CSV table of C-alpha atoms in Angstrom, one decimal:
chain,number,residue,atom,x,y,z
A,1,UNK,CA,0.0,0.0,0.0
A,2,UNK,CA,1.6,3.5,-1.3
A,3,UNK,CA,1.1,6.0,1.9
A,4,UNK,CA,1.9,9.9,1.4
A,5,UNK,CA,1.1,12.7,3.9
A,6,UNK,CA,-0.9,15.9,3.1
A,7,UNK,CA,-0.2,19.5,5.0
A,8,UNK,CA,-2.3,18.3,7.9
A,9,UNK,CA,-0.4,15.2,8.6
A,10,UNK,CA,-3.1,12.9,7.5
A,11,UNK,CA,-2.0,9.7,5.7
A,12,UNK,CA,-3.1,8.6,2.2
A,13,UNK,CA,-3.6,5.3,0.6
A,14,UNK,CA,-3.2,5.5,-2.8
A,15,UNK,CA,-3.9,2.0,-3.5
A,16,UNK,CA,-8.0,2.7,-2.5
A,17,UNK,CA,-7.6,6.6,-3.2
A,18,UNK,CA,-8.7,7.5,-0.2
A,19,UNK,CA,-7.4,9.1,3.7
A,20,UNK,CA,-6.4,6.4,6.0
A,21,UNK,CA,-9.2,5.7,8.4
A,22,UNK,CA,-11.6,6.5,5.4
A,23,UNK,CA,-12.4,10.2,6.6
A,24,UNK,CA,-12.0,13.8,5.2
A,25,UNK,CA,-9.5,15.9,7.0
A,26,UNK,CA,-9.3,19.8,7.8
A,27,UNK,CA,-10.9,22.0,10.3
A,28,UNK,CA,-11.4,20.2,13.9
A,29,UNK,CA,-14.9,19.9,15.0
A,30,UNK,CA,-14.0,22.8,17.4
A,31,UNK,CA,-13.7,25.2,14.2
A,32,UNK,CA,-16.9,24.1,13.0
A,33,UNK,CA,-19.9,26.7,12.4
A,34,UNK,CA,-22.3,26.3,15.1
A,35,UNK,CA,-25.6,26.3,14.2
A,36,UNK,CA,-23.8,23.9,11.5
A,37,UNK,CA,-24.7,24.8,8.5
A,38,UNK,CA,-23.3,22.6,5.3
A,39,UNK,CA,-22.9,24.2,1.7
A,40,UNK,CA,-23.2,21.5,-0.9
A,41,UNK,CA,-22.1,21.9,-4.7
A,42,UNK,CA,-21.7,18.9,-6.2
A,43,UNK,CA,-23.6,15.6,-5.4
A,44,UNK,CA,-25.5,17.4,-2.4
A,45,UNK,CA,-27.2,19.2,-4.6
A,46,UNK,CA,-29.4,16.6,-5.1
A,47,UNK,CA,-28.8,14.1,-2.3
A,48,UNK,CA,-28.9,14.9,0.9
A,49,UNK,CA,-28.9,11.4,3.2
A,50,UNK,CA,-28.7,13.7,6.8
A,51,UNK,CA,-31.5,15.1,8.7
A,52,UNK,CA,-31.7,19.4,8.7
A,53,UNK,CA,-34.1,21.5,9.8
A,54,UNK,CA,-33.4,24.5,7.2
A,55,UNK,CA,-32.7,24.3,3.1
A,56,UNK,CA,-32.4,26.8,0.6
A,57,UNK,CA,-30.7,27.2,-2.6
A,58,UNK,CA,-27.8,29.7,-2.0
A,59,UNK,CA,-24.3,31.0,-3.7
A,60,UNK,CA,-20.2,31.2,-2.7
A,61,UNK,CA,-18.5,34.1,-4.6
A,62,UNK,CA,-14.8,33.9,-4.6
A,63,UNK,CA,-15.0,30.0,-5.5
A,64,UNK,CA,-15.2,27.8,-8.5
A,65,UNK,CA,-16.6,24.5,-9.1
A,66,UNK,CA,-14.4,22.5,-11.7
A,67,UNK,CA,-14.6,18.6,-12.9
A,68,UNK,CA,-11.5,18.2,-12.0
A,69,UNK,CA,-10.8,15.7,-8.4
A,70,UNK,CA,-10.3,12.0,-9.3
A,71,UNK,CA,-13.3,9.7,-7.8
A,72,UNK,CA,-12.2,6.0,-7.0
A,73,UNK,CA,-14.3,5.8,-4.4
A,74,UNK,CA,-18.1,7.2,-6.0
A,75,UNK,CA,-18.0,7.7,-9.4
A,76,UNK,CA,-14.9,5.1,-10.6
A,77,UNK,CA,-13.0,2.9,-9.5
A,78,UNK,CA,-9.1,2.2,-8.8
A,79,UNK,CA,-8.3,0.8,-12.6
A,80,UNK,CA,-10.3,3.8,-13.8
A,81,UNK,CA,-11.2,6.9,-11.8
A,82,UNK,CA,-14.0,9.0,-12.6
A,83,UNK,CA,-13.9,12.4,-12.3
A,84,UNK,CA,-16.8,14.9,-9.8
A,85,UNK,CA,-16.8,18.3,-8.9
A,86,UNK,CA,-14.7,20.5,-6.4
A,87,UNK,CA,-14.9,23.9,-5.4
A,88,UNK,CA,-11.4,25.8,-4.6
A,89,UNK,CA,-10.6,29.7,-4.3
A,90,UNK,CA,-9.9,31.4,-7.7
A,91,UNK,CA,-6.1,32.2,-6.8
A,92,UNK,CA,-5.9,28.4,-6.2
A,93,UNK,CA,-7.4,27.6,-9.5
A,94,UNK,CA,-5.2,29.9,-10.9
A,95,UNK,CA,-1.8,28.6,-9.1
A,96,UNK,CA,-2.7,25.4,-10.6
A,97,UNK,CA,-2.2,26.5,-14.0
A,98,UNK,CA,-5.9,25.9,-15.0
A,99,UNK,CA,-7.0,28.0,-17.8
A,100,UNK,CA,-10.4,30.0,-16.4
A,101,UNK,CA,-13.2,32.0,-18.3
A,102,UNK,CA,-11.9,35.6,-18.9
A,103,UNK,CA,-14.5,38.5,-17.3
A,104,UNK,CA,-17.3,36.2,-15.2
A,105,UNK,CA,-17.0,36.6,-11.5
A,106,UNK,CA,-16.2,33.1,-9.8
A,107,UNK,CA,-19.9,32.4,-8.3
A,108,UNK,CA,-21.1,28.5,-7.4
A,109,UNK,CA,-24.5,28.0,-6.9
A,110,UNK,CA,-25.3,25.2,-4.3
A,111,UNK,CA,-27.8,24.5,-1.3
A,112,UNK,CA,-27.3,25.0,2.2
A,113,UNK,CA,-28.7,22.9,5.1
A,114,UNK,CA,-28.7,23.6,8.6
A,115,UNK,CA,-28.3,20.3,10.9
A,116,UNK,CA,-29.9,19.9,14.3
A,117,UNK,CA,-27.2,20.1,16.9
A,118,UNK,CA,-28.4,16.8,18.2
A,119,UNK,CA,-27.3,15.5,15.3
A,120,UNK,CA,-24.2,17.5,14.2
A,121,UNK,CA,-21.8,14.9,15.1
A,122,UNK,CA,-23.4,12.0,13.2
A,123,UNK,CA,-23.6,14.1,10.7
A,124,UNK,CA,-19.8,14.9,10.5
A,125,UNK,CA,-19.0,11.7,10.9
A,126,UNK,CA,-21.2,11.1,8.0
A,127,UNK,CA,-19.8,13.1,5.5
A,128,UNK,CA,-16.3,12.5,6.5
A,129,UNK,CA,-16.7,9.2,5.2
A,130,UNK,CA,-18.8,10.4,1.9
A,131,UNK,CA,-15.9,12.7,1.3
A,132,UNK,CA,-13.3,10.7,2.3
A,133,UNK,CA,-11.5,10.0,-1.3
A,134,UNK,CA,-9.5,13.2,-1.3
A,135,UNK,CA,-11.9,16.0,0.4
A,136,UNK,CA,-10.5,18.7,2.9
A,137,UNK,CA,-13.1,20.1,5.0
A,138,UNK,CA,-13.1,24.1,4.9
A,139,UNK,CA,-15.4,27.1,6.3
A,140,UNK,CA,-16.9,29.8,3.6
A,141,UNK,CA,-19.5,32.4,3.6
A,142,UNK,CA,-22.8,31.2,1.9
A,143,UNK,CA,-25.4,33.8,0.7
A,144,UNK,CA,-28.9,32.8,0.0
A,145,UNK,CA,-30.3,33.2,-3.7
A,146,UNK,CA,-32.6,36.0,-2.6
A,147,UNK,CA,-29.6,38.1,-0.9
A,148,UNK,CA,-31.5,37.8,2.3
A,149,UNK,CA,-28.7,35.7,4.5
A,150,UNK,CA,-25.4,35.0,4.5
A,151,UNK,CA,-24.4,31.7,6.5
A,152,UNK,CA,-20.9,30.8,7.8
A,153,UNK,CA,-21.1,27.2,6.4
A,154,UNK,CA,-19.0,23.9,6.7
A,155,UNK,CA,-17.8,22.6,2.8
A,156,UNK,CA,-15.5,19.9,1.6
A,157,UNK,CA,-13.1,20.8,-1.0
A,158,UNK,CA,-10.8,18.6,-3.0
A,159,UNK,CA,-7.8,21.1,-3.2
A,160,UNK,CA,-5.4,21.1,-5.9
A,161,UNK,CA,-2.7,19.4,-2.8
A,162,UNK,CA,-4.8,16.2,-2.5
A,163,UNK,CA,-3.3,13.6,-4.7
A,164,UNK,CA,-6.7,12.8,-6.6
A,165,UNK,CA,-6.8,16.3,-7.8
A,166,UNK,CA,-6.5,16.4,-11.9
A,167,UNK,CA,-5.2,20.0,-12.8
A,168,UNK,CA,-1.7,19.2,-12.2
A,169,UNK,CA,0.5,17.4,-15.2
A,170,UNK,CA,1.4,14.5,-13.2
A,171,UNK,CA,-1.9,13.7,-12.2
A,172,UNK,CA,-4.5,11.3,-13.6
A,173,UNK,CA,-4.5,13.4,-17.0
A,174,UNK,CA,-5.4,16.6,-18.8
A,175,UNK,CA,-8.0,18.9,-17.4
A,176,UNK,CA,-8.9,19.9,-20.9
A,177,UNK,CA,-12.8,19.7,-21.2
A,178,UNK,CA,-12.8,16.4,-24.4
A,179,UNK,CA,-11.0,14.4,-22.0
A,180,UNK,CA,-12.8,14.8,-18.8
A,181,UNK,CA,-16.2,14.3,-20.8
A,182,UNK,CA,-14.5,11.1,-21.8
A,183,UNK,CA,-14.0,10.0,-18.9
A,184,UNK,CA,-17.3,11.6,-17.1
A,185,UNK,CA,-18.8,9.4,-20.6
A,186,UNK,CA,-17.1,5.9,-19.5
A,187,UNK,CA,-16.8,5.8,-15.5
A,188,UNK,CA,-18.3,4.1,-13.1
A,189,UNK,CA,-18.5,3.5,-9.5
A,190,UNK,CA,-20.2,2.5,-6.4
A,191,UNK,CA,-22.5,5.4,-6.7
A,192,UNK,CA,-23.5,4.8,-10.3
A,193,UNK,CA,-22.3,5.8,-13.8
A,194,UNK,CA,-20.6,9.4,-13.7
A,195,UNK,CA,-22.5,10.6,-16.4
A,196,UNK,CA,-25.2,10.4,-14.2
A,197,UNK,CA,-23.9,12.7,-11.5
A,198,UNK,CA,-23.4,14.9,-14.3
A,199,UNK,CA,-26.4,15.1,-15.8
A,200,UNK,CA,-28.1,15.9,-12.5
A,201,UNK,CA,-25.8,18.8,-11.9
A,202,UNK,CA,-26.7,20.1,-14.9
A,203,UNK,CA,-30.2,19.8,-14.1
A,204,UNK,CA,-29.5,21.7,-10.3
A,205,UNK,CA,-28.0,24.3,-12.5
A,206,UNK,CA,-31.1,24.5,-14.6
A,207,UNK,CA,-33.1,24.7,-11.7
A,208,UNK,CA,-31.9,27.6,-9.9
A,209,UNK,CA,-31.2,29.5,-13.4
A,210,UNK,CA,-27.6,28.9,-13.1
A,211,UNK,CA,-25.3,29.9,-16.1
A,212,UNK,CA,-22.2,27.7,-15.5
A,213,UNK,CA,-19.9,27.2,-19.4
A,214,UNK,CA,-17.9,24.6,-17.3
């Protein structure tokens, strides 16, 4: 089994392309927001398997959501990854060497969901293990669609340091857009085909009047 270490000291085995002990690392649960509130961009969109007593469709400016983190775990599997969303700051995109959209203002549209504080730490322990294959947990500021609220809310982001991430040139392969359709077009994983989790982004995006070229 091929181990590495990431900036927080957490172990990684390559092998199943996921943290050793199979949970997301980052902020400690002291750091978390409390009320906790959870901003979901990719699959949560859709699929929320934890109890909240609060959703609503909302927006993180600042950020940008790219195809671009390696999935062994979801969407693929170890002899052929597939390939989901992450969200990461717009100077980290740009450190990366991905090429961006000239002129639109890095927005992601997502949902938030407040959990009951009864069940924050099932929750936690929850999405530690969804997020497990790569995911850093992070805090950002999360504005409703209306402009009504902003939340302090709890995301996980696959940063361009985790060793699934696919915007560097040693990494599972380009991050120009034929190839990852390709591979969105032929993985699958636990979770299902990865065109699926696709498709039903696009449809989020649809929903909420999203304009994303990505």
């Amino acid at each position: 089994m091929s181990m590495s270490a990431d900036a927080h000291g957490a172990e990684w085995d390559a092998e199943n392309g996921v943290w050793v002990g199979e949970r997301a690392v980052g902020v400690s649960d002291e750091e978390l927001p409390d009320p906790l509130y959870v901003f979901g961009y990719g699959s949560l969109c859709w699929r929320i398997d934890d109890p909240y007593e609060d959703l609503f469709d909302a927006k993180v400016t600042g950020w940008r959501r790219r195809f671009a983190q390696g999935s062994y775990d979801h969407r693929g599997t170890a002899d052929y990854a597939g390939v989901v969303a992450t969200l990461m700051p717009e100077e980290e995109w740009l450190a990366a060497g991905l090429v961006l959209e000239n002129g639109d203002e890095p927005v992601t549209n997502g949902v938030v969901y407040r959990v009951p504080k009864s069940d924050a730490k099932r929750v936690i322990d929850n999405l530690d293990f969804r997020e497990k294959g790569g995911y850093t947990k992070a805090i950002v500021d999360a504005t409703s669609l209306d402009g009504s609220r902003t939340v302090r809310a709890l995301i996980y982001t696959a940063n361009s340091r985790n060793p699934l991430f696919m915007g560097s040139p040693d990494s599972l392969g380009t991050t120009a857009p034929a190839a990852i359709a390709e591979r969105i077009y032929k993985a699958i994983g636990p979770s299902g085909p990865n065109i699926e989790y696709l498709f039903k982004m696009a449809e989020y995006l649809a929903k909420v009047g999203a304009d994303d070229p990505h």
